[in-house]
PDB file of C-alpha atoms and ligand atoms in Angstrom:
ATOM      1  CA  UNK A   1      -6.964  16.708   5.446  1.00  0.00           C
ATOM      2  CA  UNK A   2      -6.989  16.262   1.677  1.00  0.00           C
ATOM      3  CA  UNK A   3      -5.867  13.098  -0.068  1.00  0.00           C
ATOM      4  CA  UNK A   4      -4.935  13.582  -3.741  1.00  0.00           C
ATOM      5  CA  UNK A   5      -6.248  10.309  -4.898  1.00  0.00           C
ATOM      6  CA  UNK A   6      -7.085   7.834  -7.669  1.00  0.00           C
ATOM      7  CA  UNK A   7      -9.682   5.183  -6.915  1.00  0.00           C
ATOM      8  CA  UNK A   8      -7.950   2.323  -8.824  1.00  0.00           C
ATOM      9  CA  UNK A   9      -4.543   3.009  -7.286  1.00  0.00           C
ATOM     10  CA  UNK A  10      -3.269   0.457  -4.769  1.00  0.00           C
ATOM     11  CA  UNK A  11      -0.749   3.028  -3.531  1.00  0.00           C
ATOM     12  CA  UNK A  12      -3.595   5.435  -2.746  1.00  0.00           C
ATOM     13  CA  UNK A  13      -5.534   2.615  -1.126  1.00  0.00           C
ATOM     14  CA  UNK A  14      -2.727   2.051   1.392  1.00  0.00           C
ATOM     15  CA  UNK A  15      -3.427   5.561   2.670  1.00  0.00           C
ATOM     16  CA  UNK A  16      -7.238   5.259   2.499  1.00  0.00           C
ATOM     17  CA  UNK A  17      -7.005   2.099   4.615  1.00  0.00           C
ATOM     18  CA  UNK A  18      -4.963   3.700   7.387  1.00  0.00           C
ATOM     19  CA  UNK A  19      -7.044   6.895   7.383  1.00  0.00           C
ATOM     20  CA  UNK A  20     -10.156   4.788   7.826  1.00  0.00           C
ATOM     21  CA  UNK A  21      -8.648   2.484  10.455  1.00  0.00           C
ATOM     22  CA  UNK A  22      -7.541   5.540  12.445  1.00  0.00           C
ATOM     23  CA  UNK A  23     -11.060   6.989  12.097  1.00  0.00           C
ATOM     24  CA  UNK A  24      -9.749  10.173  10.446  1.00  0.00           C
ATOM     25  CA  UNK A  25     -11.950  12.415   8.289  1.00  0.00           C
ATOM     26  CA  UNK A  26     -10.517  13.551   4.985  1.00  0.00           C
ATOM     27  CA  UNK A  27     -11.500  14.846   1.590  1.00  0.00           C
ATOM     28  CA  UNK A  28     -10.567  12.711  -1.395  1.00  0.00           C
ATOM     29  CA  UNK A  29      -9.448  14.890  -4.321  1.00  0.00           C
ATOM     30  CA  UNK A  30      -9.381  12.830  -7.537  1.00  0.00           C
ATOM     31  CA  UNK A  31      -6.388  13.529  -9.791  1.00  0.00           C
ATOM     32  CA  UNK A  32      -6.853  12.698 -13.477  1.00  0.00           C
ATOM     33  CA  UNK A  33      -3.585  11.045 -14.462  1.00  0.00           C
ATOM     34  CA  UNK A  34      -4.925  10.322 -17.968  1.00  0.00           C
ATOM     35  CA  UNK A  35      -5.194  14.011 -18.850  1.00  0.00           C
ATOM     36  CA  UNK A  36      -1.860  14.838 -17.201  1.00  0.00           C
ATOM     37  CA  UNK A  37      -3.390  16.772 -14.300  1.00  0.00           C
ATOM     38  CA  UNK A  38      -0.585  15.371 -12.125  1.00  0.00           C
ATOM     39  CA  UNK A  39       1.964  17.250 -14.257  1.00  0.00           C
ATOM     40  CA  UNK A  40       0.275  20.646 -13.808  1.00  0.00           C
ATOM     41  CA  UNK A  41       2.349  23.299 -12.006  1.00  0.00           C
ATOM     42  CA  UNK A  42      -0.297  23.406  -9.292  1.00  0.00           C
ATOM     43  CA  UNK A  43      -0.043  19.681  -8.551  1.00  0.00           C
ATOM     44  CA  UNK A  44       3.763  19.626  -8.901  1.00  0.00           C
ATOM     45  CA  UNK A  45       3.935  22.317  -6.215  1.00  0.00           C
ATOM     46  CA  UNK A  46       2.447  19.686  -3.856  1.00  0.00           C
ATOM     47  CA  UNK A  47       4.085  16.533  -5.179  1.00  0.00           C
ATOM     48  CA  UNK A  48       7.596  16.900  -6.600  1.00  0.00           C
ATOM     49  CA  UNK A  49       7.225  13.570  -8.411  1.00  0.00           C
ATOM     50  CA  UNK A  50       3.792  14.411  -9.789  1.00  0.00           C
ATOM     51  CA  UNK A  51       2.304  11.294  -8.221  1.00  0.00           C
ATOM     52  CA  UNK A  52      -0.634  10.247  -6.111  1.00  0.00           C
ATOM     53  CA  UNK A  53      -1.067   9.636  -3.253  1.00  0.00           C
ATOM     54  CA  UNK A  54      -0.230  13.048  -1.838  1.00  0.00           C
ATOM     55  CA  UNK A  55      -1.644  14.275   1.461  1.00  0.00           C
ATOM     56  CA  UNK A  56      -2.116  17.764   2.844  1.00  0.00           C
ATOM     57  CA  UNK A  57      -2.862  18.277   6.527  1.00  0.00           C
ATOM     58  CA  UNK A  58      -3.025  21.970   7.379  1.00  0.00           C
ATOM     59  CA  UNK A  59       0.401  23.363   6.469  1.00  0.00           C
ATOM     60  CA  UNK A  60       1.935  19.914   6.042  1.00  0.00           C
ATOM     61  CA  UNK A  61       2.244  18.272   2.612  1.00  0.00           C
ATOM     62  CA  UNK A  62       3.508  14.706   2.260  1.00  0.00           C
ATOM     63  CA  UNK A  63       3.943  12.704  -0.956  1.00  0.00           C
ATOM     64  CA  UNK A  64       4.600   8.966  -1.311  1.00  0.00           C
ATOM     65  CA  UNK A  65       2.377   6.328   0.262  1.00  0.00           C
ATOM     66  CA  UNK A  66       5.065   5.073   2.665  1.00  0.00           C
ATOM     67  CA  UNK A  67       5.900   8.551   3.883  1.00  0.00           C
ATOM     68  CA  UNK A  68       2.201   9.309   4.340  1.00  0.00           C
ATOM     69  CA  UNK A  69       1.668   6.105   6.356  1.00  0.00           C
ATOM     70  CA  UNK A  70       4.591   7.062   8.605  1.00  0.00           C
ATOM     71  CA  UNK A  71       3.226  10.592   9.020  1.00  0.00           C
ATOM     72  CA  UNK A  72      -0.310   9.483   9.870  1.00  0.00           C
ATOM     73  CA  UNK A  73       0.815   6.704  12.209  1.00  0.00           C
ATOM     74  CA  UNK A  74       3.128   8.924  14.217  1.00  0.00           C
ATOM     75  CA  UNK A  75       0.874  11.978  14.243  1.00  0.00           C
ATOM     76  CA  UNK A  76      -2.450  10.275  14.951  1.00  0.00           C
ATOM     77  CA  UNK A  77      -1.760   6.680  15.969  1.00  0.00           C
ATOM     78  CA  UNK A  78       0.657   7.005  18.881  1.00  0.00           C
ATOM     79  CA  UNK A  79       2.907   3.965  19.356  1.00  0.00           C
ATOM     80  CA  UNK A  80       0.380   1.483  18.077  1.00  0.00           C
ATOM     81  CA  UNK A  81       0.891   1.560  14.307  1.00  0.00           C
ATOM     82  CA  UNK A  82       4.583   2.537  14.206  1.00  0.00           C
ATOM     83  CA  UNK A  83       6.576   2.290  17.436  1.00  0.00           C
ATOM     84  CA  UNK A  84       9.910   4.124  17.598  1.00  0.00           C
ATOM     85  CA  UNK A  85      11.738   1.574  19.747  1.00  0.00           C
ATOM     86  CA  UNK A  86      14.620   0.593  17.380  1.00  0.00           C
ATOM     87  CA  UNK A  87      14.004  -3.160  17.070  1.00  0.00           C
ATOM     88  CA  UNK A  88      10.222  -2.824  16.772  1.00  0.00           C
ATOM     89  CA  UNK A  89      10.510   0.004  14.254  1.00  0.00           C
ATOM     90  CA  UNK A  90      12.979  -1.882  12.077  1.00  0.00           C
ATOM     91  CA  UNK A  91      10.677  -4.916  12.117  1.00  0.00           C
ATOM     92  CA  UNK A  92       7.889  -2.768  10.682  1.00  0.00           C
ATOM     93  CA  UNK A  93      10.209  -1.096   8.179  1.00  0.00           C
ATOM     94  CA  UNK A  94      11.450  -4.360   6.705  1.00  0.00           C
ATOM     95  CA  UNK A  95       7.883  -5.125   5.583  1.00  0.00           C
ATOM     96  CA  UNK A  96       7.500  -1.586   4.277  1.00  0.00           C
ATOM     97  CA  UNK A  97      10.540  -2.428   2.131  1.00  0.00           C
ATOM     98  CA  UNK A  98       8.796  -5.573   0.885  1.00  0.00           C
ATOM     99  CA  UNK A  99       5.800  -3.463  -0.141  1.00  0.00           C
ATOM    100  CA  UNK A 100       8.001  -1.145  -2.231  1.00  0.00           C
ATOM    101  CA  UNK A 101      10.040  -3.915  -3.834  1.00  0.00           C
ATOM    102  CA  UNK A 102       8.538  -7.357  -4.538  1.00  0.00           C
ATOM    103  CA  UNK A 103       4.939  -6.164  -4.146  1.00  0.00           C
ATOM    104  CA  UNK A 104       5.192  -2.906  -6.127  1.00  0.00           C
ATOM    105  CA  UNK A 105       7.772  -3.895  -8.757  1.00  0.00           C
ATOM    106  CA  UNK A 106       6.409  -7.438  -8.941  1.00  0.00           C
ATOM    107  CA  UNK A 107       2.673  -7.710  -8.229  1.00  0.00           C
ATOM    108  CA  UNK A 108       1.657  -4.134  -9.098  1.00  0.00           C
ATOM    109  CA  UNK A 109       3.584  -4.177 -12.369  1.00  0.00           C
ATOM    110  CA  UNK A 110       2.074  -7.536 -13.329  1.00  0.00           C
ATOM    111  CA  UNK A 111      -1.358  -5.942 -12.728  1.00  0.00           C
ATOM    112  CA  UNK A 112      -0.413  -2.893 -14.775  1.00  0.00           C
ATOM    113  CA  UNK A 113       0.758  -5.190 -17.550  1.00  0.00           C
ATOM    114  CA  UNK A 114      -2.547  -7.108 -17.657  1.00  0.00           C
ATOM    115  CA  UNK A 115      -4.814  -4.084 -17.191  1.00  0.00           C
ATOM    116  CA  UNK A 116      -3.154  -1.598 -19.534  1.00  0.00           C
ATOM    117  CA  UNK A 117      -0.790  -3.643 -21.679  1.00  0.00           C
ATOM    118  CA  UNK A 118       1.863  -1.936 -19.608  1.00  0.00           C
ATOM    119  CA  UNK A 119       5.535  -2.012 -20.465  1.00  0.00           C
ATOM    120  CA  UNK A 120       6.758  -4.611 -17.962  1.00  0.00           C
ATOM    121  CA  UNK A 121       7.549  -8.179 -19.107  1.00  0.00           C
ATOM    122  CA  UNK A 122       4.863 -10.177 -17.256  1.00  0.00           C
ATOM    123  CA  UNK A 123       7.021 -13.319 -16.792  1.00  0.00           C
ATOM    124  CA  UNK A 124       9.738 -11.330 -15.082  1.00  0.00           C
ATOM    125  CA  UNK A 125       7.614  -9.131 -12.825  1.00  0.00           C
ATOM    126  CA  UNK A 126       5.190 -11.908 -11.869  1.00  0.00           C
ATOM    127  CA  UNK A 127       8.094 -14.116 -10.806  1.00  0.00           C
ATOM    128  CA  UNK A 128       9.454 -11.286  -8.656  1.00  0.00           C
ATOM    129  CA  UNK A 129       5.999 -10.757  -7.138  1.00  0.00           C
ATOM    130  CA  UNK A 130       5.643 -14.469  -6.360  1.00  0.00           C
ATOM    131  CA  UNK A 131       9.036 -14.456  -4.624  1.00  0.00           C
ATOM    132  CA  UNK A 132       7.601 -11.853  -2.229  1.00  0.00           C
ATOM    133  CA  UNK A 133       4.419 -13.878  -1.713  1.00  0.00           C
ATOM    134  CA  UNK A 134       6.486 -16.982  -0.874  1.00  0.00           C
ATOM    135  CA  UNK A 135       8.414 -15.078   1.803  1.00  0.00           C
ATOM    136  CA  UNK A 136       5.217 -13.623   3.251  1.00  0.00           C
ATOM    137  CA  UNK A 137       3.534 -17.027   3.239  1.00  0.00           C
ATOM    138  CA  UNK A 138       6.364 -18.675   5.167  1.00  0.00           C
ATOM    139  CA  UNK A 139       6.466 -15.811   7.676  1.00  0.00           C
ATOM    140  CA  UNK A 140       2.682 -15.667   8.177  1.00  0.00           C
ATOM    141  CA  UNK A 141       2.390 -19.439   8.640  1.00  0.00           C
ATOM    142  CA  UNK A 142       3.639 -18.857  12.188  1.00  0.00           C
ATOM    143  CA  UNK A 143       1.975 -15.545  13.063  1.00  0.00           C
ATOM    144  CA  UNK A 144      -1.060 -13.362  12.461  1.00  0.00           C
ATOM    145  CA  UNK A 145       0.602 -10.080  11.481  1.00  0.00           C
ATOM    146  CA  UNK A 146       3.671  -9.078   9.506  1.00  0.00           C
ATOM    147  CA  UNK A 147       5.492  -7.288  12.311  1.00  0.00           C
ATOM    148  CA  UNK A 148       5.153  -7.373  16.088  1.00  0.00           C
ATOM    149  CA  UNK A 149       2.035  -9.032  17.487  1.00  0.00           C
ATOM    150  CA  UNK A 150      -0.543  -6.598  16.117  1.00  0.00           C
ATOM    151  CA  UNK A 151      -1.479  -4.700  12.950  1.00  0.00           C
ATOM    152  CA  UNK A 152       1.035  -1.971  12.109  1.00  0.00           C
ATOM    153  CA  UNK A 153       1.489   0.211   9.026  1.00  0.00           C
ATOM    154  CA  UNK A 154       3.095  -2.845   7.393  1.00  0.00           C
ATOM    155  CA  UNK A 155      -0.483  -4.154   6.936  1.00  0.00           C
ATOM    156  CA  UNK A 156      -1.952  -1.255   4.894  1.00  0.00           C
ATOM    157  CA  UNK A 157       1.397  -0.962   3.060  1.00  0.00           C
ATOM    158  CA  UNK A 158       1.391  -4.587   1.900  1.00  0.00           C
ATOM    159  CA  UNK A 159      -2.333  -5.313   1.627  1.00  0.00           C
ATOM    160  CA  UNK A 160      -3.535  -3.650  -1.618  1.00  0.00           C
ATOM    161  CA  UNK A 161      -1.258  -5.190  -4.249  1.00  0.00           C
ATOM    162  CA  UNK A 162      -1.528  -8.637  -2.637  1.00  0.00           C
ATOM    163  CA  UNK A 163      -5.345  -8.402  -2.576  1.00  0.00           C
ATOM    164  CA  UNK A 164      -5.248  -7.199  -6.220  1.00  0.00           C
ATOM    165  CA  UNK A 165      -2.807  -9.919  -7.384  1.00  0.00           C
ATOM    166  CA  UNK A 166      -5.594 -11.671  -9.326  1.00  0.00           C
ATOM    167  CA  UNK A 167      -5.880  -8.612 -11.601  1.00  0.00           C
ATOM    168  CA  UNK A 168      -2.292  -9.320 -12.598  1.00  0.00           C
ATOM    169  CA  UNK A 169      -3.267 -12.974 -13.194  1.00  0.00           C
ATOM    170  CA  UNK A 170      -1.270 -14.124 -10.181  1.00  0.00           C
ATOM    171  CA  UNK A 171      -3.147 -16.704  -8.133  1.00  0.00           C
ATOM    172  CA  UNK A 172      -2.917 -16.802  -4.344  1.00  0.00           C
ATOM    173  CA  UNK A 173      -3.869 -20.518  -4.267  1.00  0.00           C
ATOM    174  CA  UNK A 174      -0.321 -21.520  -3.299  1.00  0.00           C
ATOM    175  CA  UNK A 175      -0.187 -19.018  -0.428  1.00  0.00           C
ATOM    176  CA  UNK A 176      -2.818 -20.041   2.166  1.00  0.00           C
ATOM    177  CA  UNK A 177      -1.199 -18.128   5.044  1.00  0.00           C
ATOM    178  CA  UNK A 178      -1.247 -14.962   2.916  1.00  0.00           C
ATOM    179  CA  UNK A 179      -4.960 -15.506   2.143  1.00  0.00           C
ATOM    180  CA  UNK A 180      -5.712 -15.943   5.862  1.00  0.00           C
ATOM    181  CA  UNK A 181      -3.794 -12.696   6.577  1.00  0.00           C
ATOM    182  CA  UNK A 182      -5.868 -10.841   3.937  1.00  0.00           C
ATOM    183  CA  UNK A 183      -9.035 -12.084   5.677  1.00  0.00           C
ATOM    184  CA  UNK A 184      -7.735 -10.904   9.069  1.00  0.00           C
ATOM    185  CA  UNK A 185      -7.118  -7.423   7.664  1.00  0.00           C
ATOM    186  CA  UNK A 186     -10.582  -7.373   6.061  1.00  0.00           C
ATOM    187  CA  UNK A 187     -12.072  -8.076   9.516  1.00  0.00           C
ATOM    188  CA  UNK A 188     -10.299  -5.143  11.200  1.00  0.00           C
ATOM    189  CA  UNK A 189     -12.413  -2.177  12.372  1.00  0.00           C
ATOM    190  CA  UNK A 190     -12.364   0.567   9.745  1.00  0.00           C
ATOM    191  CA  UNK A 191     -11.412  -1.737   6.865  1.00  0.00           C
ATOM    192  CA  UNK A 192     -12.488  -0.375   3.463  1.00  0.00           C
ATOM    193  CA  UNK A 193     -12.326  -2.019   0.052  1.00  0.00           C
ATOM    194  CA  UNK A 194     -11.504  -0.616  -3.384  1.00  0.00           C
ATOM    195  CA  UNK A 195     -12.407  -1.439  -6.992  1.00  0.00           C
ATOM    196  CA  UNK A 196     -11.062  -4.927  -7.778  1.00  0.00           C
ATOM    197  CA  UNK A 197     -11.149  -6.150  -4.166  1.00  0.00           C
ATOM    198  CA  UNK A 198     -14.264  -7.991  -3.054  1.00  0.00           C
ATOM    199  CA  UNK A 199     -16.430  -6.773  -5.951  1.00  0.00           C
TER     200      UNK A 199
HETATM  201  N1  GSH B   1       6.234   4.782  -4.571  1.00  0.00           N
HETATM  202  C1  GSH B   1       5.144   5.702  -4.815  1.00  0.00           C
HETATM  203  C2  GSH B   1       4.477   5.307  -6.119  1.00  0.00           C
HETATM  204  C3  GSH B   1       3.341   6.264  -6.468  1.00  0.00           C
HETATM  205  C4  GSH B   1       2.822   5.994  -7.856  1.00  0.00           C
HETATM  206  O1  GSH B   1       3.432   5.228  -8.656  1.00  0.00           O
HETATM  207  N2  GSH B   1       1.675   6.612  -8.149  1.00  0.00           N
HETATM  208  C5  GSH B   1       1.076   6.455  -9.441  1.00  0.00           C
HETATM  209  C6  GSH B   1      -0.386   6.061  -9.299  1.00  0.00           C
HETATM  210  S1  GSH B   1      -0.484   4.461  -8.527  1.00  0.00           S
HETATM  211  C7  GSH B   1       1.148   7.811 -10.170  1.00  0.00           C
HETATM  212  O2  GSH B   1       0.818   8.837  -9.604  1.00  0.00           O
HETATM  213  N3  GSH B   1       1.568   7.778 -11.439  1.00  0.00           N
HETATM  214  C8  GSH B   1       1.664   8.933 -12.255  1.00  0.00           C
HETATM  215  C9  GSH B   1       3.069   9.232 -12.693  1.00  0.00           C
HETATM  216  O3  GSH B   1       4.028   8.619 -12.182  1.00  0.00           O
HETATM  217  O4  GSH B   1       3.216  10.086 -13.569  1.00  0.00           O
HETATM  218  C10 GSH B   1       4.167   5.655  -3.645  1.00  0.00           C
HETATM  219  O5  GSH B   1       4.153   4.627  -2.958  1.00  0.00           O
HETATM  220  O6  GSH B   1       3.443   6.631  -3.397  1.00  0.00           O
END
């Protein structure tokens, strides 16, 4: 397997986390977004959007972190990480939706704003990110994991941009249940860190 990758990308880290937790070997292929390598015809033939993460596994190519998590979970993780029973699956998918909305358009954009003077108004995106953290905190006050009674792909999907919130100058002090959940993920077998988390 090859993961077209960028070490500072939380989206790529979602995939690195699950690959590692599943004990899967892969080659990380760095893509230089700064020089526009992701817009080359060669890369666009793999990823229609010209984005990392993108995964190849033999003849299969998958782009988008969520799609890759679904692919890996179902191909290599059996029922454990993404069950297909309708109620259980929808429970996982609602947290996948959180990761692509409040966490990506809120927390990740606040981080991009602070790290690169990015285009998003910090007040607006940080407030959106905090609304997601508040929901997670209330939910996790009563349970250990986002969905079901065990780690699922909702964990690697939601973990990186929450653990990187401080880089967007968003404090987790008001969200103790979220901090405890981060620590539980960091104690899972196969957990790996990334630049900005635990360094
Ligand atoms: N929703 C996508 C977002 C992917 C994404 O935004 N990737 C960024 C790096 S974190 C990228 O490749 N940006 C380059 C571009 O959009 O041109 C996912 O989850 O995979």
